Short mmCIF file of C-alpha atoms in Angstrom, two decimals:
data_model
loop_
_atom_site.label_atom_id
_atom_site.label_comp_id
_atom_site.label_asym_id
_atom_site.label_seq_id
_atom_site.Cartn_x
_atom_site.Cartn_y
_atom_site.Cartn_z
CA UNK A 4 2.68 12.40 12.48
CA UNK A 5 3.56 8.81 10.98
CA UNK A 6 5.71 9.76 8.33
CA UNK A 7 7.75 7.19 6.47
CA UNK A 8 10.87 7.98 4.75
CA UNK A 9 12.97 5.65 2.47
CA UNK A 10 16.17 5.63 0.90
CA UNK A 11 16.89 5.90 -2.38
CA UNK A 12 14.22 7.01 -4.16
CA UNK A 13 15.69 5.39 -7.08
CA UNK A 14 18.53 3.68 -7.78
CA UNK A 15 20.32 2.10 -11.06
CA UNK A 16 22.80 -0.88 -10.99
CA UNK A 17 24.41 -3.99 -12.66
CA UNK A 18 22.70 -7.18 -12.94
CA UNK A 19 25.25 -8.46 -10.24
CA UNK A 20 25.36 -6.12 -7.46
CA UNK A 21 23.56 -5.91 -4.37
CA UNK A 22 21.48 -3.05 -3.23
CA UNK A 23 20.30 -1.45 0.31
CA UNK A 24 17.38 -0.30 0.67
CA UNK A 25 16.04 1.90 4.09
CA UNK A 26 13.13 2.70 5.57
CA UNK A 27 12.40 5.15 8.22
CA UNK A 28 9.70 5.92 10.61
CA UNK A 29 10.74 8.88 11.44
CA UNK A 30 8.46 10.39 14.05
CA UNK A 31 7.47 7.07 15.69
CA UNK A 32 8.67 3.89 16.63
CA UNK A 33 7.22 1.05 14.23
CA UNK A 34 7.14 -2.60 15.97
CA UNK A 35 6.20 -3.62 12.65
CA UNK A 36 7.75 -2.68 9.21
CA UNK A 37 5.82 -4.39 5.69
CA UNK A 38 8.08 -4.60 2.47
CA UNK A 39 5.94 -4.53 -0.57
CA UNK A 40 6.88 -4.61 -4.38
CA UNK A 41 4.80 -3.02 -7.18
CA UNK A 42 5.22 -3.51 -10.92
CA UNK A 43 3.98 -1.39 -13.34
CA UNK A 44 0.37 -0.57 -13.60
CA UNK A 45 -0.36 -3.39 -11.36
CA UNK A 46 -1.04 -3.41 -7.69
CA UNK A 47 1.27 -3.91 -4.29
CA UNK A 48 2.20 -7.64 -3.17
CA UNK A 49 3.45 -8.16 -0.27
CA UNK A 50 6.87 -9.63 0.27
CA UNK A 51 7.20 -9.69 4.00
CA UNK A 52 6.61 -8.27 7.49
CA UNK A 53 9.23 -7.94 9.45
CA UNK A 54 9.26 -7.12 13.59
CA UNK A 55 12.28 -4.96 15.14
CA UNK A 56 14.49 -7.65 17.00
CA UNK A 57 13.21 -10.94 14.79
CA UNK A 58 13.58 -12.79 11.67
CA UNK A 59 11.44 -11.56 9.14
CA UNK A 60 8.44 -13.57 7.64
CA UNK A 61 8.23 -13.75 4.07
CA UNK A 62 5.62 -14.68 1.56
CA UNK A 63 5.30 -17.93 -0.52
CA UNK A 64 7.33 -17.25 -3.42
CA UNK A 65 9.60 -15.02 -1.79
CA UNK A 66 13.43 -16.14 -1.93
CA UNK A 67 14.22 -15.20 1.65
CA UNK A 68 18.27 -15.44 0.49
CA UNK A 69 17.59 -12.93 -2.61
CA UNK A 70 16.02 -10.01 -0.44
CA UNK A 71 17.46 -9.92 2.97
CA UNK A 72 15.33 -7.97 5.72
CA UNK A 73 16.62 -6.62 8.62
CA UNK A 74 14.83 -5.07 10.88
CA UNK A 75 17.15 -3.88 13.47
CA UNK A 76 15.63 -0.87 15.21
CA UNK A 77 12.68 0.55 16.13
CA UNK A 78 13.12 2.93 13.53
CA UNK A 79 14.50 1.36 10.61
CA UNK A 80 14.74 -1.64 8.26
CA UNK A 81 16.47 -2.30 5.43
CA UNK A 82 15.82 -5.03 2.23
CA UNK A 83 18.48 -5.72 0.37
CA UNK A 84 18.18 -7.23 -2.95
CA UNK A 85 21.10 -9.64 -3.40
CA UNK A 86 23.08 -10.39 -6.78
CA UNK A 87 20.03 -8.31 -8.38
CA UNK A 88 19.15 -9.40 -12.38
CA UNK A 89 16.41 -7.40 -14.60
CA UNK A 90 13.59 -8.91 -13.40
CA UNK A 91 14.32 -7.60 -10.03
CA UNK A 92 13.49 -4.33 -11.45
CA UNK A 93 10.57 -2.99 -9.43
CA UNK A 94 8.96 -0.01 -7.36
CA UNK A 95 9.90 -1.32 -3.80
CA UNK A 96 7.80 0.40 -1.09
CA UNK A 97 7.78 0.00 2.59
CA UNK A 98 5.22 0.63 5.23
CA UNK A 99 4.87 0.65 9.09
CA UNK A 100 2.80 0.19 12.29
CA UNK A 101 3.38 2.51 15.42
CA UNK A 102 2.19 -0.43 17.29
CA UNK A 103 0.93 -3.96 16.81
CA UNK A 104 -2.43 -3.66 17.40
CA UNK A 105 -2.95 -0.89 15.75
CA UNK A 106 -4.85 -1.57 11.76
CA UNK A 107 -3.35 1.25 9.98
CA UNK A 108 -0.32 1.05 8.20
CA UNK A 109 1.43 4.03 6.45
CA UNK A 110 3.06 4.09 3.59
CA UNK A 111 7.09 5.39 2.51
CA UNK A 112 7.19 7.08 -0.91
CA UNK A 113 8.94 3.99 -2.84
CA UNK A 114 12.76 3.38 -4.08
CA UNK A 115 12.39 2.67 -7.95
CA UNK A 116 14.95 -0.16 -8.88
CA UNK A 117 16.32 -0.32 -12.65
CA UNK A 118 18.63 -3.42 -12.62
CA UNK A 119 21.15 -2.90 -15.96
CA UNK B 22 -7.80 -15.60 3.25
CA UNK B 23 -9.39 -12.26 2.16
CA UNK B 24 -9.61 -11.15 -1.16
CA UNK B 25 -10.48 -7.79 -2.47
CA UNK B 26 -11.84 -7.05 -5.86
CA UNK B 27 -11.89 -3.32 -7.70
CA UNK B 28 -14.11 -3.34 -10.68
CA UNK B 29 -13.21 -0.99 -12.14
CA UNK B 30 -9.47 -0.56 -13.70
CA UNK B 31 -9.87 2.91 -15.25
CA UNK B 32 -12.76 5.66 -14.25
CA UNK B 33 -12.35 8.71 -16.39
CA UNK B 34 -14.37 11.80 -14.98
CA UNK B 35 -14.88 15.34 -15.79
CA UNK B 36 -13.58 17.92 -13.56
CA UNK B 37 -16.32 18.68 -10.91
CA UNK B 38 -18.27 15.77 -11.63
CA UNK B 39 -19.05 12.73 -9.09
CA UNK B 40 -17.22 9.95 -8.63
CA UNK B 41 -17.89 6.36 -7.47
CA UNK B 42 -14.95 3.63 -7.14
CA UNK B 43 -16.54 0.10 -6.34
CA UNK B 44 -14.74 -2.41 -4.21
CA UNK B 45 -16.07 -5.14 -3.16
CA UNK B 46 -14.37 -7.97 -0.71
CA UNK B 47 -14.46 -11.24 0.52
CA UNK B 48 -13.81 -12.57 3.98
CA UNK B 49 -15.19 -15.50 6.39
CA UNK B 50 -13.91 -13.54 9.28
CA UNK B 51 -14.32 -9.15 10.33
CA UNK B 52 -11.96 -6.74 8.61
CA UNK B 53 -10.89 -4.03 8.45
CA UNK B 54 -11.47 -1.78 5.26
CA UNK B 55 -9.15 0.66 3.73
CA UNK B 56 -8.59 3.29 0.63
CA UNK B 57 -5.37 4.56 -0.47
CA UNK B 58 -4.23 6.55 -3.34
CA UNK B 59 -1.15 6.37 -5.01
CA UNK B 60 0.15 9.57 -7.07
CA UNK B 61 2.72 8.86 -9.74
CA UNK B 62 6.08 7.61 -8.41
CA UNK B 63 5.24 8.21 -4.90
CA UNK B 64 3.75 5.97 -2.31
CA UNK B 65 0.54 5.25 -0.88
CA UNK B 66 -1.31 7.86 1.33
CA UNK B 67 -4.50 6.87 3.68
CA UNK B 68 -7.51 8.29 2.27
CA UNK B 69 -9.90 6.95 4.68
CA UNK B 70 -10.79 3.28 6.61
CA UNK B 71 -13.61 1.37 8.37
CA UNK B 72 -13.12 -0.44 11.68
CA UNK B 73 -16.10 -0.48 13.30
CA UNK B 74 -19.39 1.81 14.05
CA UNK B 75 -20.99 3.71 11.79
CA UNK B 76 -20.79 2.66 8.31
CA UNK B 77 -20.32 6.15 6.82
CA UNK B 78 -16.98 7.14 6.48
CA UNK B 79 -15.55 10.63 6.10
CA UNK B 80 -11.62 10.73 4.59
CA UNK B 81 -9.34 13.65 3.74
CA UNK B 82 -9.66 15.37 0.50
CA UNK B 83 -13.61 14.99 0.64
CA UNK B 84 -13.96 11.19 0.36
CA UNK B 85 -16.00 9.49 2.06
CA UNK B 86 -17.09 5.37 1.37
CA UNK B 87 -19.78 3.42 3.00
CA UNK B 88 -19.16 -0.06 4.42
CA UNK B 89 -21.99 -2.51 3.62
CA UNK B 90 -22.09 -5.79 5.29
CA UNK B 91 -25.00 -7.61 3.20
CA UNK B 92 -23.00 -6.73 -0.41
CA UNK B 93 -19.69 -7.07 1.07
CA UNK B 94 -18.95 -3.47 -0.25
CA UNK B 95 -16.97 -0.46 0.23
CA UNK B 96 -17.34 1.68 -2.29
CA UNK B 97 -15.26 5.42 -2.32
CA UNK B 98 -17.46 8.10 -3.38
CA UNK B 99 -16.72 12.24 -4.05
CA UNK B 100 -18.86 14.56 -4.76
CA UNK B 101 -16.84 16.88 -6.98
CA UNK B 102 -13.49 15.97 -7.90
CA UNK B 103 -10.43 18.15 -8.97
CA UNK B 104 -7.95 17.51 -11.36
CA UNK B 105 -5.64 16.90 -8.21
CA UNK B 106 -7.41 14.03 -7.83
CA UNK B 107 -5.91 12.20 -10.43
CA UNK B 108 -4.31 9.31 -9.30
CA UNK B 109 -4.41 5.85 -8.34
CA UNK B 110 -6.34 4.76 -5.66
CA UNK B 111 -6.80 0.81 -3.87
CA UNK B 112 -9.14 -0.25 -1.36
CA UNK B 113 -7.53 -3.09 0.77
CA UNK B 114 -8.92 -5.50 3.71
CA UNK B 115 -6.95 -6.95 6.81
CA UNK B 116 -7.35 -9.30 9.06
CA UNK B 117 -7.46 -7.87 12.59
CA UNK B 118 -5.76 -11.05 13.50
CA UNK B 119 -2.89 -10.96 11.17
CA UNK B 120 -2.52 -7.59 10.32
CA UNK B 121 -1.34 -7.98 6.44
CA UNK B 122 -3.00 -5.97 4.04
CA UNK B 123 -4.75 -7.01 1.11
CA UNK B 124 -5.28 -4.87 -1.83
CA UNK B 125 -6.97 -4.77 -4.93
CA UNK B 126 -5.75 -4.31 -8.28
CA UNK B 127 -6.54 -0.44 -8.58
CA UNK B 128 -8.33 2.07 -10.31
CA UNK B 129 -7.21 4.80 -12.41
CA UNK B 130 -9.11 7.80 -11.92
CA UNK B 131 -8.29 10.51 -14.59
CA UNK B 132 -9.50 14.29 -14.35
CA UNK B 133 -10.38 15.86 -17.08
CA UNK B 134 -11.02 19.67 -17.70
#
């Protein structure tokens, strides 16, 4: 159980455009979803956590206008990346928590983002 | 604020061999400690974590780390790895309080024949 599913897996677009991204927990129902980005070779930093029914909270540094979170079910949120540019390029990967006391989070398998 | 430091960026191994990943963190209140491993272009699966009790910790895939208070340490052993096991892998902390994770920068580990 605890399986995390996001859509795309990749996706390629013009600096410009906006892009959806979903996440899925798809065999439980996460209170909690985290939105991480990775670049390469480097490790995960956290962008925000958001909680089904609220506003999420995002990191310092993170433009809360650029990537939208919405967290509107138990079973999914999405981040959208707003009038993306280049160096919005990233590995974008999502995790959740069946409850909120529980520690463990687990992990979808990434949407690659190649802004044009 | 935790902070969580992986000493290692790249740990090349022969096929079989042992394998030790260091991680070491620092906290002024209890966490919790974790180890995931990343496989190219895929996400990050839970190898194994420490909450509380016995320090000793048994994962999947044969890994097992050992939480020490005094050195502020969670090192990720294995006793014979595969090349499977080639991959990424970060430990991370959280704050039972907040709940954010924490990782470190990641080590490499590359199989060889």
């Amino acid at each position: 159980g605890a399986v995390v599913s996001q859509h795309p897996s990749w996706v390629i677009c013009k600096s410009g455009t906006s892009v959806k991204i979903e996440c899925r927990s798809l065999d439980f129902q996460a209170t909690t979803m985290f939105w991480y980005r990775q670049f390469p070779k480097q490790s995960l930093m956290l962008m925000a956590t958001s909680n089904e029914g609220s506003k999420a909270t995002y990191e310092q540094g993170v433009e809360k206008d650029k990537f939208l979170i919405n967290h509107a079910s138990l079973t999914l949120s999405t981040l959208t990346v707003t009038s993306a540019h280049p160096e919005d390029s990233s590995f974008y990967i999502c995790s959740a928590k069946r409850d909120r006391g529980e520690e463990t989070q687990y992990f979808g398998p990434g949407t690659r983002l190649l802004v044009l | 604020a935790q902070s969580v430091t992986q000493l290692d960026s790249q740990v090349p191994v022969f096929e079989e061999a042992p394998v030790e990943l260091r991680c070491n963190y620092s906290s002024s209140v209890s966490v919790y400690l974790f180890w995931y491993v990343q496989y190219p272009n895929q996400g990050l699966q839970l190898l194994l974590k420490y909450l509380s009790g016995s320090t000793l910790v048994k994962g999947i895939n044969g890994f097992e780390a050992e939480f020490n208070k005094s050195q502020t340490s969670f090192h990720l052993r294995k006793p014979s790895v595969h090349i499977s096991d080639t991959a990424e892998y970060f430990c991370a902390v959280s704050d039972p309080s907040w709940g954010k994770l924490q990782f470190g920068a990641g080590t490499q580990v590359v199989v060889t024949p």
